[in-house]
């Protein structure tokens, strides 16, 4: 059996090595390392894939979120509603821009922003709503957009973990996650569902005025070289990373199918176990399984993690400390937030290996060891 990894980038690279190597060499040969053809090609291809008018590539997913918030002209002290049960980047940029994070609880089944909690958290100072499509499952965008539109508040989707997911609306229409809110942000960190070979990110929107502004912000506030209209930053996707993404984007749906097949195998093995809750799959969206995360009941989680490690099976807790309990946010009084579902989930989730190259033998070994420990 091949060694089991949380994310097996090596095996995936081996399948596309010839193409990737050639594309990288082409960039080097062109010496067009910044803003080269590969970057423009990728932006076009991603906008077609997502069904969104504008794609602005940038340096990473965290920058994407920051640029989105800068473009909305948020002022110090403005409130931004986000879940606490997420990767720190979502909430960190809120604090970085001197905005006020308002943490809301998540739905215990989907791990995503609870629309009822969102409704209650809105105040006259709420200036943005940032749902996160955690682990690859979309937040309830139909409910969230209805609430946001009624209140006239822009929505920034954190799509770093769910690129490629489809959301089905009750009127029969379907949109890709990241293309639903005012702005969508994603990351191409190597382990993400569409990962490059370094850092990368993108912002997308159907609003061309916002797009123009975000393009400017990502490029030192200029659209004409050396004429700086607004304060921006330096955030670019480099041509070599774009070249890798141009090879991988056409395979994204196939990668998602491989992740879903691995999730199906896990689900089948754990079905009906009284101490295990498998990931819930909401009917209105397609789970793209960035993570495969179980909820455990009455199981020594550290013991399981240890036992699996002894059998060379990695497992992870995403995330051991929710944002509202991070020291970073103590000054905001965030630990006073009442988020019972978030605290409850934090103590019982465990993520198993999930990537595009898991084979039947590995899946069988992982599930048998999990069940051996738990039974
Ligand atoms: C990875 C991730 C980010 C940040 O992306 P980077 O490219 O690492 O900066 C933001 N939000 C979520 C939910 C993520 O998983």
XYZ file of C-alpha atoms and ligand atoms in Angstrom:
390
model
C 0.000 0.000 0.000
C 1.218 3.498 -0.797
C 1.881 5.708 2.262
C -1.233 7.606 3.318
C -1.087 11.381 3.430
C -3.540 14.026 4.498
C -3.087 15.539 1.008
C -1.083 13.664 -1.617
C 0.269 16.315 -3.965
C 3.058 14.091 -5.271
C 0.765 11.470 -6.826
C -1.377 14.144 -8.426
C 1.651 15.932 -9.869
C 2.980 12.678 -11.334
C -0.166 12.391 -13.486
C 0.278 15.839 -15.046
C 4.045 16.234 -14.774
C 4.842 16.485 -18.482
C 2.229 19.178 -19.079
C 3.028 21.159 -15.948
C 6.764 21.081 -16.532
C 6.313 22.242 -20.120
C 3.995 25.070 -19.075
C 6.391 26.260 -16.370
C 9.296 26.176 -18.823
C 7.290 28.137 -21.328
C 6.838 30.910 -18.750
C 10.539 30.898 -17.942
C 11.390 31.011 -21.633
C 9.042 33.942 -22.139
C 10.640 35.737 -19.136
C 7.200 37.228 -18.624
C 7.053 36.365 -14.946
C 4.554 38.992 -13.825
C 1.201 39.586 -15.496
C 2.138 37.306 -18.356
C -0.115 35.577 -20.842
C -0.670 32.622 -18.491
C -2.242 34.950 -15.920
C -4.641 36.501 -18.456
C -5.526 33.082 -19.873
C -6.233 31.774 -16.399
C -8.410 34.739 -15.399
C -10.480 34.196 -18.556
C -10.775 30.460 -18.043
C -11.780 30.841 -14.402
C -14.419 33.441 -15.198
C -15.937 31.080 -17.765
C -15.795 28.151 -15.340
C -17.441 30.081 -12.519
C -19.904 31.891 -14.775
C -18.845 35.261 -13.429
C -17.990 38.427 -15.384
C -14.756 39.455 -13.726
C -11.893 37.527 -12.176
C -9.006 39.354 -10.540
C -6.104 37.031 -9.766
C -4.103 37.959 -6.653
C -1.361 36.660 -4.400
C -3.363 34.465 -2.017
C -6.804 33.901 -0.544
C -6.175 36.121 2.462
C -5.321 39.051 0.182
C -8.443 38.317 -1.849
C -10.573 38.824 1.269
C -8.640 41.939 2.257
C -8.928 43.518 -1.199
C -12.659 42.751 -1.266
C -13.170 44.504 2.070
C -11.026 47.470 0.990
C -13.058 47.846 -2.199
C -16.299 48.072 -0.231
C -14.954 51.225 1.498
C -15.468 49.806 4.950
C -14.507 52.260 7.685
C -12.801 51.538 11.009
C -15.360 50.206 13.449
C -17.778 48.965 10.785
C -19.184 45.568 11.668
C -18.470 42.511 9.542
C -20.450 39.372 10.296
C -18.569 36.103 9.904
C -18.583 32.639 11.419
C -16.015 31.897 14.126
C -15.819 28.275 12.966
C -13.430 28.896 10.041
C -9.782 29.232 9.119
C -8.295 32.312 10.765
C -7.741 34.224 7.490
C -11.464 35.005 7.109
C -11.597 36.873 10.384
C -8.014 38.114 10.566
C -8.389 40.545 7.665
C -11.418 42.066 9.387
C -9.257 42.994 12.361
C -6.322 43.996 10.158
C -8.506 46.627 8.488
C -9.656 47.854 11.935
C -13.173 46.623 11.296
C -15.172 44.899 13.991
C -15.655 41.139 13.606
C -19.097 40.013 14.711
C -19.010 36.265 15.106
C -22.130 34.230 14.482
C -22.841 30.592 15.098
C -22.985 27.866 12.483
C -25.524 25.255 11.500
C -24.630 22.051 13.380
C -25.186 19.935 10.253
C -23.397 21.933 7.561
C -20.815 23.747 9.764
C -21.657 26.922 7.801
C -23.136 30.290 8.839
C -26.574 29.928 10.425
C -28.920 32.332 8.577
C -31.064 32.806 11.704
C -27.997 33.831 13.693
C -27.030 36.184 10.878
C -30.435 37.832 10.947
C -30.138 38.499 14.678
C -26.589 39.873 14.393
C -27.379 42.602 11.863
C -27.238 46.161 13.247
C -27.192 49.597 11.555
C -23.374 49.291 11.659
C -23.221 46.002 9.722
C -21.364 46.754 6.489
C -20.491 43.286 5.167
C -21.433 39.634 5.579
C -18.798 36.946 5.004
C -20.165 33.400 4.774
C -17.586 30.607 4.502
C -18.220 27.463 2.458
C -16.453 25.324 5.020
C -14.846 21.980 4.146
C -16.326 22.236 0.639
C -20.012 22.538 1.525
C -21.807 25.741 0.559
C -23.421 27.931 3.164
C -27.170 28.456 2.679
C -26.674 31.193 0.077
C -30.351 31.426 -0.768
C -31.263 32.413 2.787
C -28.136 34.508 3.310
C -28.604 36.504 0.080
C -32.271 37.112 0.899
C -31.343 38.517 4.320
C -28.429 40.557 2.928
C -30.411 41.979 0.015
C -33.279 42.985 2.269
C -30.831 44.807 4.562
C -28.809 46.224 1.636
C -25.549 44.703 2.893
C -22.872 43.321 0.534
C -21.850 39.669 0.795
C -18.277 38.432 0.405
C -18.149 34.655 -0.072
C -15.088 32.927 1.342
C -14.876 30.222 -1.317
C -11.338 29.086 -0.482
C -12.509 25.569 0.376
C -15.360 25.102 -2.076
C -14.272 26.144 -5.557
C -16.285 24.150 -8.082
C -19.316 23.618 -5.855
C -22.768 24.243 -7.322
C -25.596 25.882 -5.420
C -29.156 25.139 -6.529
C -31.750 27.841 -5.837
C -35.406 27.101 -5.266
C -36.311 28.887 -8.531
C -34.450 26.135 -10.381
C -31.334 28.170 -11.167
C -27.833 26.974 -10.303
C -24.730 29.044 -9.621
C -21.178 28.217 -8.687
C -20.156 29.167 -5.177
C -18.087 32.336 -5.286
C -20.314 33.681 -8.056
C -23.362 34.254 -5.845
C -22.438 37.076 -3.464
C -21.329 40.618 -4.265
C -17.735 39.362 -4.309
C -16.265 35.849 -4.140
C -12.765 35.087 -2.840
C -10.739 31.972 -3.307
C -7.297 30.526 -2.620
C -4.989 28.369 -4.703
C -2.837 27.282 -1.756
C -1.346 23.914 -2.812
C -3.659 21.784 -0.660
C -6.865 23.531 -1.774
C -9.155 21.772 -4.269
C -7.612 23.841 -7.068
C -4.087 24.341 -5.777
C -1.043 25.829 -7.464
C 2.595 25.177 -6.551
C 3.024 28.110 -4.212
C 0.638 30.850 -3.100
C -2.197 32.169 -5.227
C -5.703 33.537 -4.992
C -8.500 35.210 -6.908
C -11.420 37.553 -6.456
C -14.515 37.459 -8.625
C -17.560 39.613 -9.132
C -20.246 40.489 -11.644
C -19.959 44.178 -10.725
C -17.553 45.810 -13.185
C -17.159 48.984 -11.124
C -16.076 46.963 -8.093
C -13.853 44.817 -10.326
C -12.045 47.873 -11.644
C -11.509 49.106 -8.115
C -10.239 45.739 -6.880
C -7.855 45.516 -9.831
C -6.515 48.913 -8.819
C -6.222 48.031 -5.138
C -4.308 44.846 -5.955
C -1.901 46.964 -8.008
C -0.836 49.801 -5.659
C -4.005 51.791 -6.358
C -3.024 52.489 -9.948
C -4.586 51.752 -13.302
C -2.112 53.998 -15.135
C 1.449 53.193 -14.164
C 2.904 55.508 -11.506
C -0.404 57.360 -11.010
C -1.808 56.151 -7.696
C -5.421 57.132 -7.096
C -6.191 55.143 -3.953
C -4.266 53.271 -1.293
C -3.748 49.712 -2.419
C -1.345 46.869 -1.973
C 0.828 44.602 -4.084
C -0.979 41.363 -4.682
C -0.329 39.382 -7.848
C -0.677 35.823 -9.024
C 2.620 35.128 -10.747
C 2.799 33.672 -14.239
C 4.376 30.366 -13.163
C 1.517 29.717 -10.731
C -1.037 30.688 -13.376
C 0.610 28.233 -15.790
C 0.131 25.418 -13.256
C -3.483 26.470 -12.707
C -4.120 26.469 -16.467
C -3.243 22.772 -16.466
C -5.268 21.969 -13.357
C -8.468 23.987 -13.900
C -9.710 21.763 -16.767
C -9.288 18.822 -14.366
C -11.056 20.423 -11.413
C -14.353 18.610 -11.985
C -12.526 15.305 -12.248
C -10.618 16.128 -9.031
C -13.905 16.917 -7.311
C -15.365 13.616 -8.515
C -12.371 11.764 -7.019
C -12.858 13.544 -3.679
C -16.573 12.752 -3.692
C -15.862 9.093 -4.472
C -13.483 8.913 -1.485
C -16.162 10.578 0.670
C -18.719 8.009 -0.524
C -16.390 5.186 0.525
C -15.908 6.749 3.966
C -19.661 7.321 4.324
C -20.440 3.714 3.442
C -17.961 2.372 5.986
C -19.204 4.587 8.830
C -22.935 4.522 7.980
C -25.183 4.147 10.981
C -22.376 3.973 13.543
C -23.774 5.358 16.817
C -20.592 7.253 17.727
C -19.880 8.724 14.293
C -21.751 11.371 12.334
C -20.608 11.511 8.717
C -20.611 14.826 6.843
C -24.116 16.035 6.099
C -24.838 16.656 2.434
C -27.319 19.445 1.956
C -29.496 18.793 -1.107
C -29.266 22.349 -2.423
C -25.533 22.183 -3.071
C -22.745 19.930 -4.196
C -20.256 19.108 -1.446
C -16.763 19.211 -2.970
C -15.042 17.730 0.093
C -12.076 19.940 0.690
C -12.101 18.076 4.006
C -13.828 14.906 5.106
C -14.808 15.725 8.659
C -16.497 13.401 11.121
C -18.266 14.338 14.335
C -17.498 11.961 17.181
C -19.733 11.217 20.151
C -18.244 9.609 23.246
C -14.889 8.904 21.594
C -11.484 9.951 22.953
C -10.529 12.113 19.975
C -6.873 12.578 20.948
C -6.674 8.833 21.518
C -8.057 8.165 18.034
C -5.632 10.667 16.475
C -2.767 8.939 18.334
C -3.920 5.439 17.368
C -4.230 6.406 13.695
C -0.779 8.046 13.789
C 0.674 4.783 15.124
C -0.688 3.135 11.984
C 0.748 5.929 9.829
C -2.657 7.437 9.119
C -2.695 11.223 9.506
C -5.780 12.965 10.901
C -6.338 16.619 11.766
C -8.552 18.861 13.868
C -9.831 21.726 11.720
C -9.788 23.903 13.775
C -8.717 23.299 17.358
C -9.574 26.846 18.492
C -12.426 28.822 16.895
C -11.746 32.468 16.031
C -13.728 33.911 18.933
C -11.482 32.064 21.383
C -8.200 33.151 19.778
C -5.971 35.547 21.747
C -5.876 37.693 18.604
C -9.488 38.697 19.206
C -9.423 39.055 22.990
C -9.264 42.841 22.674
C -12.586 42.738 20.787
C -14.248 40.933 23.688
C -14.858 38.134 21.207
C -14.648 35.422 23.854
C -17.890 36.834 25.278
C -19.696 35.753 22.115
C -22.272 33.057 22.767
C -21.589 30.430 20.101
C -22.671 27.105 21.589
C -22.697 25.170 18.287
C -19.219 26.381 17.366
C -17.823 25.427 20.781
C -19.606 22.071 20.675
C -18.341 21.241 17.174
C -14.797 22.308 17.990
C -14.637 19.567 20.594
C -15.917 16.756 18.380
C -14.685 17.153 14.790
C -11.864 15.182 13.218
C -10.786 15.259 9.578
C -9.485 12.179 7.779
C -7.143 12.100 4.755
C -8.868 13.662 1.742
C -7.360 14.234 -1.685
C -7.695 13.166 -5.298
C -5.455 10.108 -5.153
C -6.903 7.981 -2.327
C -7.317 4.400 -3.531
C -9.633 1.627 -2.345
C -6.909 -0.118 -0.383
C -5.980 3.027 1.514
C -9.618 3.899 2.205
C -10.284 0.383 3.467
C -7.249 0.582 5.765
C -8.206 4.008 7.147
C -11.837 3.108 7.802
C -10.964 -0.247 9.375
C -8.508 1.405 11.762
C -10.989 4.142 12.729
C -13.643 1.509 13.425
C -11.174 -0.720 15.280
C -10.428 2.127 17.699
C -13.983 3.313 18.151
C -15.790 0.003 18.545
C -7.055 28.755 2.854
C -8.136 29.634 3.321
C -8.031 31.038 3.270
C -6.768 31.769 2.923
O -6.136 31.433 1.783
P -4.550 31.657 1.623
O -4.334 31.477 0.170
O -3.865 30.616 2.457
O -4.224 33.032 2.075
C -9.132 31.791 3.632
N -10.258 31.212 4.071
C -10.391 29.875 4.167
C -11.695 29.306 4.640
C -9.331 29.040 3.816
O -9.483 27.715 3.918
